[in-house]
Amino acid sequence: MNDLTLPRHWRAALLAPALTVFLAFWLLPMSRLAAISVSAGGAGYRALITNPRYLESLLSTVILSALVTAVALALALVAGLALVRHAFPGRRTLIAMLTLPLAFPGVVVGFMVIMLAGRQGLIGAISRELTGHNTVFAYSMAGLFLGYLYFSIPRVILTLMAAAEKLDPALEEAARSLGASPWRIQRDVVLPALRPALLAAGAMCFATAMGAFGTAFTLATEIDVLPMAIYSEFTLNANLVVAASLSLVLGAVTWLVLALAGLGGGGNVAAAA
Amino acid sequence: MKLDSVPIRLERCAKTFPGAARPVLKPLDLDIAAGETVVLLGPSGCGKTTTLRLIAGLERPDAGGRVFFGAEDVSARPIEERQVGMVFQNYALFPHMNVRQNVAYGLSIRRLPPQQIARRVDELLALTRLDALAERQIAQLSGGQRQRVALARALAPQPRVLLLDEPLTALDAQLRESLRTEMNTLLRNLGVTTVYVTHDQAEAMALGDKIVVMSAGAIEQIGTPRDIYHQPANAVVASFIGTMNQLEGVWRDGALHCAGGRLIAAPGAQPRSRLWFRPEDVILTPSGGELHGVVESATFLGGHTRLSLSGVGAAPILVDAPGRTRYATGERIGFSLAAEVWHTPLPDTETTTC
């Protein structure tokens, strides 16, 4: 397409700010990161392969993020459709309340998980009363899962609600007139129509979970997710080479998973995230 | 292909939506014979779509209202169990399925053997002239093609009743007319009981065995297109269908006296002080004539020229003049009226038309 509106030097001038930002905040740090990661003769990447701790934390991060994404999508789909379809008293208040945790940083979410399932937590107190055993799972994968889920659900619900509101009610009525049961309508009409939104929300959720730090920092005393590993290498061990390698691997793996998910869904999910 | 059709009967069907002060539909009785095409006609908000949705089972009538398909009381049945075919204004085709899959959907719900489904879909695609487009995606189709897919999809499971909600409204005028003719032929051949909602009177005239004129949630008149046009039951119907002139005057010695002259009543006519007539009821008489008017405007429309005559009654009289004659504004022309105008059932009193 030919842009005929402005002379060439104007166009160049207008592109300059965007180009500067891209250079300063994307290309420069990324290339610096890449450069550090391969310094010391690629020792960073070698450590990644040879040290099972790193591989384990990468694997557990991916599994945790995938699990969080799947559960968040399932819960948000049901809740989002219900919120869009049914008018009930307090609906607006409920939606407003849903958006409130959007502002919470990961640390607050972690704090809330500790209050629920920590050593002095609510669940522990109840289980102590009932069984005499103090149930504590805030600092395990289960606690992290709960925190990530809590963090993701509002975002996913809002994305899905926006898509569900745009669904043409006549589509469902047409399916009903052809004899489709409510389950078939969900399967044949609603889900295919929400598919792009599900992919976008899922991608966003997965990428956020992969990189989540605040919650992990608060909770991950017994476990190692990749962002935590990067943090400890960087600050505690001052091992910049390994930290940079891990960072790039984290980015690449996230991007790869999203790209693979996108192959099934048509359209670039990584771009949608 | 021929479909089994059932008669439809609505008994005291009213509809009030929750939280609304007034009902959108006042208690309504309607009988539709098997195989008949009935058009619900009226301005937007008159309750015609609600009536269609009551028949479909997408809405339930207020307590006391009942819907029958033949002898069966379907009032409590949801749309899934009513065996109706429905075509929506925006077609509501499933966007992620191609043409064939859309048409086959109702059949696959019924778990028919795949070969039978394929055969039936082919038959419908041929009937709606979509054979060449079977594998196309919906997004690749034109409006007219989408409308035909919607019709084929609705007809595939052999519905007892076909319901169409303004199916041609989204199309441009020329396409609308050709699809209208096509659909008319199709519906007559199928012999399916059809209820058709529209606000377009030309569509109603062309398609309906019967027209139900509705306004403000009630039926104004039920009749054949001819009845509705020539014997409108009231001023609302008269003004909604076509153009209607009113000429008021004083009844004296078997004639109506008005500013434009003296019109002698047809033999056997009741004394009247107001006449209602269509533009085509006017007979132009170049030499004299009973009434006279002055051409206020003349609009050439191809087949005829629409004249507006002043100085006849209170309001200008609209006349359709055929042929190649040119009319100049200010010209005085004579005319009389067809004898039938003395026998319209409309009242003598002045009525505000909407």
XYZ file of C-alpha atoms in Angstrom:
627
model
C 0.000 0.000 0.000
C 1.248 3.422 -0.851
C 1.010 6.171 1.713
C 0.368 9.287 -0.287
C -0.634 11.561 2.539
C 2.750 12.824 3.729
C 6.106 13.525 2.100
C 8.900 11.071 2.773
C 10.892 13.102 5.309
C 7.757 13.700 7.348
C 7.022 10.023 7.459
C 10.572 9.329 8.591
C 10.278 11.998 11.274
C 7.023 10.551 12.563
C 8.452 7.038 12.692
C 11.490 8.207 14.635
C 9.975 8.121 18.160
C 8.634 4.595 17.706
C 11.943 3.477 16.286
C 13.839 5.055 19.190
C 11.634 3.349 21.756
C 12.040 0.033 19.974
C 15.818 0.414 19.848
C 16.200 1.641 23.395
C 13.774 -0.616 25.175
C 13.642 -3.753 23.083
C 16.573 -4.302 20.792
C 19.260 -2.894 23.044
C 18.375 -4.764 26.267
C 17.609 -7.953 24.362
C 20.883 -7.960 22.507
C 22.724 -7.087 25.717
C 20.983 -10.005 27.446
C 21.881 -12.288 24.569
C 25.453 -11.085 24.604
C 25.826 -11.716 28.361
C 24.255 -15.158 28.037
C 26.815 -16.329 25.492
C 29.792 -14.729 27.242
C 32.084 -17.081 29.132
C 31.893 -19.401 26.143
C 28.247 -20.376 26.584
C 28.815 -21.574 30.139
C 25.342 -20.282 31.050
C 23.580 -22.593 28.623
C 25.845 -25.479 29.540
C 24.894 -25.036 33.183
C 21.256 -25.087 32.144
C 21.633 -28.493 30.523
C 23.944 -30.028 33.065
C 22.319 -28.741 36.250
C 19.039 -30.678 36.736
C 17.755 -27.965 39.109
C 17.273 -25.526 36.241
C 15.562 -28.036 33.998
C 13.272 -29.083 36.821
C 12.284 -25.531 37.567
C 11.642 -24.900 33.857
C 9.480 -28.001 33.619
C 7.525 -27.234 36.775
C 6.974 -23.643 35.599
C 5.566 -24.826 32.286
C 3.333 -27.466 33.897
C 2.105 -25.055 36.558
C 1.355 -22.347 33.970
C -0.448 -24.784 31.676
C -2.523 -26.097 34.571
C -3.393 -22.600 35.753
C -4.373 -21.641 32.194
C -6.608 -24.670 31.721
C -8.397 -24.281 35.052
C -8.712 -20.492 34.732
C -10.229 -20.847 31.242
C -12.707 -23.492 32.382
C -13.832 -21.535 35.452
C -13.916 -18.193 33.660
C -15.872 -19.613 30.726
C -18.667 -20.884 32.947
C -18.679 -17.788 35.156
C -18.321 -15.347 32.252
C -21.178 -16.867 30.255
C -23.393 -16.891 33.342
C -22.585 -13.243 34.060
C -23.339 -12.188 30.486
C -26.528 -14.200 30.064
C -28.371 -13.883 33.305
C -29.656 -10.690 34.779
C -29.783 -10.977 38.544
C -29.715 -8.483 41.385
C -26.174 -7.476 42.232
C -24.775 -8.471 38.851
C -23.099 -5.124 38.277
C -21.628 -5.106 41.766
C -20.266 -8.597 41.268
C -18.585 -7.612 37.996
C -17.118 -4.518 39.646
C -15.801 -6.679 42.503
C -14.234 -9.024 39.993
C -12.120 -6.258 38.593
C -10.852 -5.149 42.003
C -8.066 -7.792 42.356
C -6.730 -6.650 38.958
C -4.878 -3.945 40.815
C -3.262 -6.293 43.347
C 0.419 -6.986 42.840
C 1.588 -10.571 43.030
C 2.926 -9.973 46.546
C -0.554 -9.181 47.863
C -1.925 -12.287 46.171
C 0.833 -14.335 47.814
C 0.022 -12.748 51.172
C -3.639 -13.732 50.728
C -2.667 -17.323 49.946
C -0.582 -17.403 53.147
C -3.525 -16.104 55.145
C -5.623 -18.888 53.670
C -3.245 -21.842 53.654
C -0.163 -20.727 55.620
C 0.969 -21.914 59.038
C -1.510 -19.613 60.792
C -3.964 -19.805 57.895
C -7.692 -20.324 57.847
C -7.558 -23.806 56.309
C -4.934 -24.879 58.839
C -7.089 -23.617 61.712
C -10.141 -25.467 60.467
C -8.268 -28.708 59.815
C -6.645 -28.469 63.265
C -10.099 -28.267 64.827
C -11.381 -31.192 62.797
C -8.465 -33.575 62.532
C -5.835 -32.199 64.844
C -3.489 -31.829 61.912
C -2.390 -28.413 60.654
C -2.845 -28.417 56.860
C -0.375 -26.033 55.248
C 0.060 -25.852 51.488
C 0.731 -22.171 50.864
C 4.408 -22.787 50.196
C 3.966 -25.756 47.883
C 2.982 -25.972 44.244
C -0.656 -26.085 45.374
C -0.286 -22.681 47.037
C 1.394 -21.242 43.983
C -1.332 -22.732 41.784
C -4.012 -21.111 43.945
C -2.264 -17.743 43.871
C -1.742 -17.787 40.099
C -5.323 -18.871 39.555
C -6.628 -16.060 41.719
C -4.450 -13.646 39.804
C -5.583 -14.909 36.369
C -9.309 -15.431 36.735
C -10.441 -11.767 36.661
C -8.369 -11.081 33.535
C -9.661 -14.153 31.739
C -13.291 -13.568 32.771
C -13.222 -9.988 31.508
C -11.784 -11.047 28.134
C -14.332 -13.831 27.729
C -17.223 -11.622 28.831
C -16.333 -9.040 26.206
C -16.458 -11.749 23.550
C -19.607 -13.391 24.893
C -21.445 -10.090 24.882
C -20.845 -9.830 21.156
C -22.387 -13.245 20.461
C -25.473 -12.916 18.290
C -28.401 -14.366 20.284
C -30.045 -15.304 16.975
C -27.298 -17.910 16.452
C -28.453 -19.824 19.503
C -32.087 -19.380 18.569
C -31.360 -20.739 15.105
C -29.643 -23.776 16.607
C -32.586 -24.295 18.970
C -35.069 -24.098 16.080
C -33.095 -26.899 14.421
C -33.592 -29.028 17.524
C -30.215 -28.611 19.251
C -30.076 -29.297 22.996
C -28.420 -26.742 25.300
C -25.252 -28.888 25.431
C -25.038 -29.158 21.676
C -25.534 -25.413 21.343
C -22.613 -24.804 23.706
C -20.460 -27.260 21.774
C -21.505 -26.378 18.219
C -22.252 -22.672 18.404
C -20.996 -20.918 21.539
C -17.558 -22.505 21.936
C -16.535 -22.101 18.274
C -17.643 -18.487 18.414
C -15.636 -17.877 21.593
C -12.587 -19.752 20.318
C -10.531 -16.670 19.385
C -11.244 -15.104 22.774
C -10.387 -18.360 24.565
C -7.072 -18.552 22.721
C -6.228 -14.923 23.420
C -7.187 -15.158 27.081
C -5.364 -18.483 27.435
C -2.210 -17.059 25.871
C -2.317 -14.032 28.139
C -2.881 -16.234 31.178
C -0.075 -18.645 30.279
C 2.470 -15.933 29.559
C 1.594 -14.098 32.761
C 1.928 -17.286 34.806
C 5.259 -18.158 33.196
C 6.707 -14.815 34.167
C 4.900 -14.234 37.466
C 7.318 -13.203 40.158
C 5.608 -11.404 43.044
C 3.463 -14.337 44.103
C 6.336 -16.758 43.620
C 8.647 -14.527 45.642
C 6.193 -14.523 48.541
C 5.392 -18.224 48.461
C 8.179 -20.137 46.766
C 10.372 -20.973 49.736
C 10.272 -24.702 49.096
C 9.919 -24.735 45.333
C 11.707 -23.205 42.417
C 9.905 -21.668 39.479
C 12.023 -20.204 36.728
C 11.553 -16.490 37.540
C 12.697 -17.300 41.105
C 15.725 -19.164 39.777
C 16.630 -16.157 37.645
C 16.232 -13.877 40.647
C 18.471 -15.952 42.897
C 21.160 -16.369 40.251
C 21.111 -12.658 39.555
C 20.964 -11.213 43.091
C 22.291 -13.909 45.413
C 24.913 -15.579 43.258
C 25.657 -12.604 41.000
C 25.799 -15.136 38.217
C 24.813 -12.825 35.393
C 25.605 -15.330 32.666
C 23.268 -18.010 33.973
C 20.564 -15.418 34.819
C 20.664 -14.057 31.274
C 20.559 -17.561 29.757
C 17.593 -18.529 31.911
C 15.776 -15.317 30.989
C 16.132 -15.958 27.292
C 15.098 -19.584 27.670
C 12.027 -18.525 29.664
C 11.039 -16.106 26.902
C 11.716 -18.599 24.132
C 9.822 -21.463 25.784
C 6.798 -19.244 26.469
C 6.836 -18.018 22.912
C 7.157 -21.569 21.586
C 4.241 -22.911 23.632
C 2.038 -20.025 22.508
C 3.062 -20.564 18.896
C 2.222 -24.265 19.141
C -1.163 -23.457 20.701
C -1.688 -20.950 17.917
C -1.111 -23.571 15.233
C -4.192 -25.396 16.421
C -6.225 -22.246 16.766
C -5.333 -20.404 13.602
C -4.040 -16.898 14.026
C -1.025 -15.865 16.013
C -1.718 -16.367 19.686
C 1.672 -15.107 20.709
C 0.734 -11.857 19.013
C -2.580 -11.811 20.818
C -0.977 -12.193 24.214
C -40.342 -31.920 -2.617
C -43.492 -31.476 -0.588
C -43.737 -30.899 3.136
C -46.440 -32.001 5.542
C -47.931 -28.903 6.982
C -50.158 -28.198 9.939
C -52.631 -25.412 10.652
C -51.688 -22.956 13.416
C -54.070 -21.508 15.935
C -53.360 -18.794 18.474
C -55.891 -18.372 21.288
C -55.917 -15.285 23.473
C -52.163 -14.889 23.112
C -50.924 -11.784 24.886
C -47.351 -10.898 25.771
C -46.041 -8.617 28.466
C -42.300 -8.538 28.984
C -41.095 -8.504 32.590
C -40.855 -4.998 33.945
C -42.826 -3.449 31.068
C -45.823 -1.329 31.949
C -47.882 -2.226 28.895
C -48.143 -5.474 26.952
C -46.378 -5.553 23.579
C -49.167 -7.800 22.408
C -52.811 -7.538 23.414
C -54.777 -10.812 23.620
C -54.864 -12.053 20.067
C -56.653 -14.838 18.178
C -55.343 -16.030 14.849
C -56.096 -18.988 12.607
C -53.690 -20.038 9.896
C -54.739 -22.832 7.558
C -52.374 -25.681 6.651
C -50.107 -24.795 3.764
C -51.113 -21.148 3.836
C -48.665 -18.243 3.691
C -49.656 -15.567 6.171
C -47.828 -12.261 6.322
C -47.727 -10.271 9.544
C -47.446 -6.668 8.401
C -47.049 -3.531 10.425
C -44.705 -0.758 11.507
C -41.852 -1.565 13.875
C -43.011 -2.121 17.422
C -46.474 -3.318 16.379
C -45.973 -6.788 17.868
C -45.513 -8.756 14.651
C -42.147 -10.226 15.586
C -43.404 -11.082 19.075
C -46.322 -12.945 17.476
C -43.858 -14.877 15.298
C -41.718 -15.727 18.329
C -44.815 -16.950 20.183
C -45.541 -19.320 17.303
C -41.881 -20.373 17.215
C -41.756 -21.093 20.932
C -39.015 -18.545 21.570
C -41.480 -16.645 23.765
C -44.283 -17.947 25.945
C -47.639 -16.188 25.889
C -48.945 -14.621 29.107
C -51.139 -16.877 31.240
C -54.266 -17.937 29.373
C -52.760 -17.797 25.908
C -52.461 -21.036 23.966
C -50.769 -22.064 20.724
C -51.932 -25.050 18.665
C -50.224 -26.827 15.785
C -53.136 -28.794 14.344
C -54.853 -30.515 17.271
C -51.686 -30.517 19.382
C -51.346 -27.886 22.106
C -47.719 -26.793 21.826
C -47.994 -23.898 24.318
C -45.697 -25.588 26.838
C -43.222 -26.905 24.286
C -39.958 -25.026 23.714
C -38.823 -24.294 20.167
C -36.580 -27.393 20.078
C -39.647 -29.625 20.252
C -41.916 -27.699 17.891
C -40.362 -28.771 14.589
C -40.342 -25.304 13.104
C -37.988 -23.874 10.534
C -36.862 -20.329 11.179
C -35.129 -17.704 9.052
C -33.771 -14.630 10.813
C -33.318 -11.112 9.549
C -29.517 -11.338 9.840
C -29.665 -15.012 8.714
C -27.825 -16.232 11.862
C -25.729 -18.698 9.871
C -23.038 -20.556 11.816
C -19.887 -18.692 10.770
C -17.428 -21.525 11.444
C -19.317 -23.999 9.249
C -19.452 -24.001 5.459
C -22.673 -23.922 3.432
C -23.112 -27.688 3.418
C -22.494 -28.011 7.167
C -24.971 -25.239 7.893
C -27.709 -26.899 5.858
C -26.889 -30.315 7.348
C -26.917 -29.118 10.973
C -30.572 -29.799 11.757
C -30.288 -33.254 10.189
C -27.152 -34.187 12.106
C -28.928 -33.236 15.356
C -31.530 -35.844 14.434
C -28.759 -38.457 14.017
C -29.777 -39.476 10.516
C -27.413 -41.785 8.607
C -24.710 -39.770 6.813
C -25.812 -40.871 3.354
C -29.362 -39.759 4.015
C -28.102 -36.401 5.290
C -25.916 -35.928 2.212
C -28.790 -36.777 -0.101
C -31.163 -34.413 1.613
C -28.622 -31.579 1.709
C -27.916 -32.012 -1.995
C -31.621 -31.854 -2.701
C -31.970 -28.592 -0.778
C -28.859 -27.029 -2.259
C -30.275 -27.775 -5.707
C -33.658 -26.377 -4.720
C -32.087 -23.110 -3.538
C -29.562 -23.054 -6.420
C -26.572 -23.296 -4.076
C -25.004 -26.471 -5.519
C -21.931 -24.645 -6.739
C -21.381 -22.971 -3.360
C -21.672 -26.046 -1.106
C -18.098 -25.928 0.177
C -17.906 -22.139 0.570
C -17.428 -20.436 3.916
C -20.271 -18.175 5.009
C -18.030 -15.100 4.998
C -17.465 -15.611 1.260
C -21.170 -15.368 0.396
C -23.225 -12.382 -0.726
C -26.328 -11.299 1.188
C -28.672 -12.996 -1.248
C -26.716 -16.245 -1.092
C -26.714 -16.159 2.711
C -30.449 -15.681 2.696
C -30.828 -18.791 0.523
C -28.544 -20.810 2.820
C -30.673 -19.741 5.788
C -33.805 -20.879 3.965
C -32.238 -24.212 2.986
C -31.045 -24.787 6.556
C -34.513 -24.088 7.933
C -36.198 -26.403 5.417
C -33.758 -29.314 5.698
C -35.303 -31.042 8.750
C -38.763 -30.894 7.087
C -40.390 -28.414 9.458
C -44.132 -28.461 10.095
C -44.138 -24.667 10.008
C -41.784 -22.176 8.376
C -41.237 -18.861 10.163
C -39.512 -15.950 8.472
C -38.570 -12.773 10.322
C -37.982 -9.978 7.794
C -35.805 -12.277 5.683
C -35.300 -9.798 2.846
C -34.928 -6.555 4.788
C -31.128 -6.601 4.800
C -30.912 -6.823 1.003
C -30.953 -4.060 -1.582
C -34.169 -3.285 -3.418
C -33.495 -5.045 -6.689
C -32.266 -8.277 -5.122
C -35.177 -8.152 -2.714
C -37.657 -8.251 -5.558
C -36.059 -11.157 -7.411
C -35.606 -13.194 -4.217
C -39.202 -12.456 -3.307
C -40.439 -13.990 -6.546
C -38.121 -16.950 -6.136
C -39.208 -17.534 -2.550
C -42.862 -17.251 -3.482
C -42.523 -20.027 -6.061
C -40.572 -22.170 -3.604
C -43.081 -21.768 -0.766
C -46.033 -22.552 -3.057
C -44.321 -25.698 -4.352
C -43.434 -26.888 -0.851
C -46.899 -26.237 0.506
C -45.554 -25.560 4.002
C -47.516 -23.418 6.459
C -45.575 -20.178 6.459
C -45.656 -17.138 8.693
C -43.749 -14.205 7.285
C -43.024 -10.988 9.164
C -42.333 -7.788 7.257
C -42.871 -4.053 7.362
C -42.770 -3.873 3.550
C -46.258 -3.771 2.090
C -45.101 -4.738 -1.422
C -43.526 -7.891 0.031
C -46.724 -8.627 1.938
C -48.868 -8.203 -1.170
C -46.625 -10.384 -3.306
C -46.182 -13.275 -0.857
C -49.256 -13.491 1.313
C -52.307 -15.650 0.848
C -53.497 -13.625 3.778
C -52.158 -10.469 5.328
C -52.517 -9.687 9.017
C -52.131 -5.940 9.493
C -50.984 -5.116 13.006
C -50.436 -1.922 14.910
C -49.751 -1.140 18.565
C -49.893 -4.784 19.650
C -53.227 -5.627 18.067
C -54.592 -6.976 14.804
C -56.244 -4.281 12.694
C -57.408 -6.483 9.836
C -56.977 -9.972 8.421
C -57.678 -10.492 4.746
C -56.387 -11.324 1.303
C -54.102 -8.722 -0.252
C -57.045 -7.564 -2.367
C -59.330 -7.182 0.660
C -56.703 -5.288 2.581
C -56.027 -2.934 -0.293
C -59.513 -2.302 -1.576
C -61.609 -2.854 1.544
C -59.433 -1.576 4.386
C -61.234 -2.033 7.692
C -60.087 1.257 9.165
C -57.976 4.327 8.614
C -54.850 2.727 10.116
C -54.912 -0.055 7.533
C -55.858 2.341 4.742
C -52.939 4.622 5.421
C -50.378 1.892 6.057
C -51.061 0.067 2.782
C -50.454 2.138 -0.317
C -51.606 5.723 -0.704
C -55.094 6.747 0.363
C -56.814 10.035 -0.536
C -59.551 11.575 1.555
C -62.112 13.928 0.060
C -64.648 15.530 2.353
C -67.649 17.579 1.312
C -71.349 18.054 1.892
C -73.945 15.473 0.913
C -76.857 17.046 -0.966
C -79.323 15.682 -3.556
C -77.460 12.430 -4.161
C -74.089 14.048 -4.682
C -71.008 15.103 -2.743
C -70.299 18.815 -3.001
C -66.776 20.013 -2.422
C -64.420 22.812 -3.476
C -63.483 20.898 -6.611
C -67.054 20.478 -7.838
C -69.994 18.100 -7.489
C -69.601 14.317 -7.576
C -72.777 12.370 -8.296
C -73.095 9.238 -6.181
C -72.970 5.808 -7.729
C -76.346 4.077 -7.889
C -77.263 2.507 -4.566
C -74.612 4.417 -2.596
C -75.304 5.510 0.964
C -75.215 9.234 1.634
C -71.591 10.141 2.468
C -69.708 13.249 3.339
C -66.256 11.707 3.001
C -64.758 9.510 0.296
C -61.588 7.401 0.541
C -59.860 6.441 -2.676
C -56.570 5.281 -4.176
C -54.615 7.323 -6.748
C -55.547 4.765 -9.426
C -59.279 5.198 -8.666
C -59.088 8.630 -10.248
C -60.258 8.808 -13.895
C -58.761 11.794 -15.680
C -61.230 13.407 -18.082
C -59.496 15.912 -20.376
C -62.843 17.312 -21.560
C -64.645 18.548 -18.479
C -65.258 16.042 -15.689
C -67.207 16.263 -12.474
C -64.355 17.536 -10.313
C -61.501 19.929 -11.018
C -58.139 20.489 -9.443
C -54.972 22.452 -10.080
C -51.682 20.610 -10.615
C -49.473 21.496 -7.684
C -46.666 19.144 -8.586
C -46.058 16.463 -11.205
C -43.434 13.767 -10.615
C -42.520 11.579 -13.549
C -41.994 8.008 -12.289
C -41.579 6.160 -15.555
C -44.694 4.008 -15.793
C -46.894 6.831 -14.589
C -46.791 10.421 -13.420
C -47.745 11.152 -9.816
C -49.811 14.364 -9.697
C -50.742 16.316 -6.630
C -53.943 18.297 -7.169
C -55.015 21.187 -4.965
C -58.300 22.993 -4.749
C -60.383 19.810 -4.582
C -60.709 19.175 -0.856
C -58.844 20.171 2.263
C -55.788 18.036 1.489
C -54.164 17.686 -1.936
C -55.393 14.726 -3.982
C -52.746 12.337 -5.286
C -53.379 10.964 -8.766
C -51.434 8.496 -10.932
C -51.663 9.658 -14.542
C -50.656 6.985 -17.065
C -49.110 7.510 -20.471
C -46.842 10.077 -22.061
C -48.872 13.195 -21.323
C -46.850 16.020 -19.739
C -48.426 18.070 -16.971
C -47.468 21.614 -16.079
C -47.821 23.017 -12.564
C -50.768 25.370 -12.362
C -52.645 23.444 -15.023
C -56.333 22.845 -14.271
C -57.513 19.336 -14.969
C -60.836 17.553 -14.727
C -61.476 14.117 -13.267
C -64.047 11.796 -11.774
C -63.799 8.785 -9.486
C -64.436 5.087 -10.041
C -67.884 4.022 -8.806
C -66.345 1.578 -6.285
C -65.101 4.410 -4.094
C -68.659 4.828 -2.782
C -68.518 1.365 -1.239
C -65.369 1.388 0.901
C -66.193 0.472 4.509
C -64.246 3.427 5.906
C -66.021 5.933 8.116
C -67.366 9.345 7.150
C -65.852 11.000 10.164
C -62.438 12.507 10.009
C -59.748 10.194 11.252
C -56.216 11.120 11.936
C -54.077 8.703 10.010
C -50.769 7.663 11.391
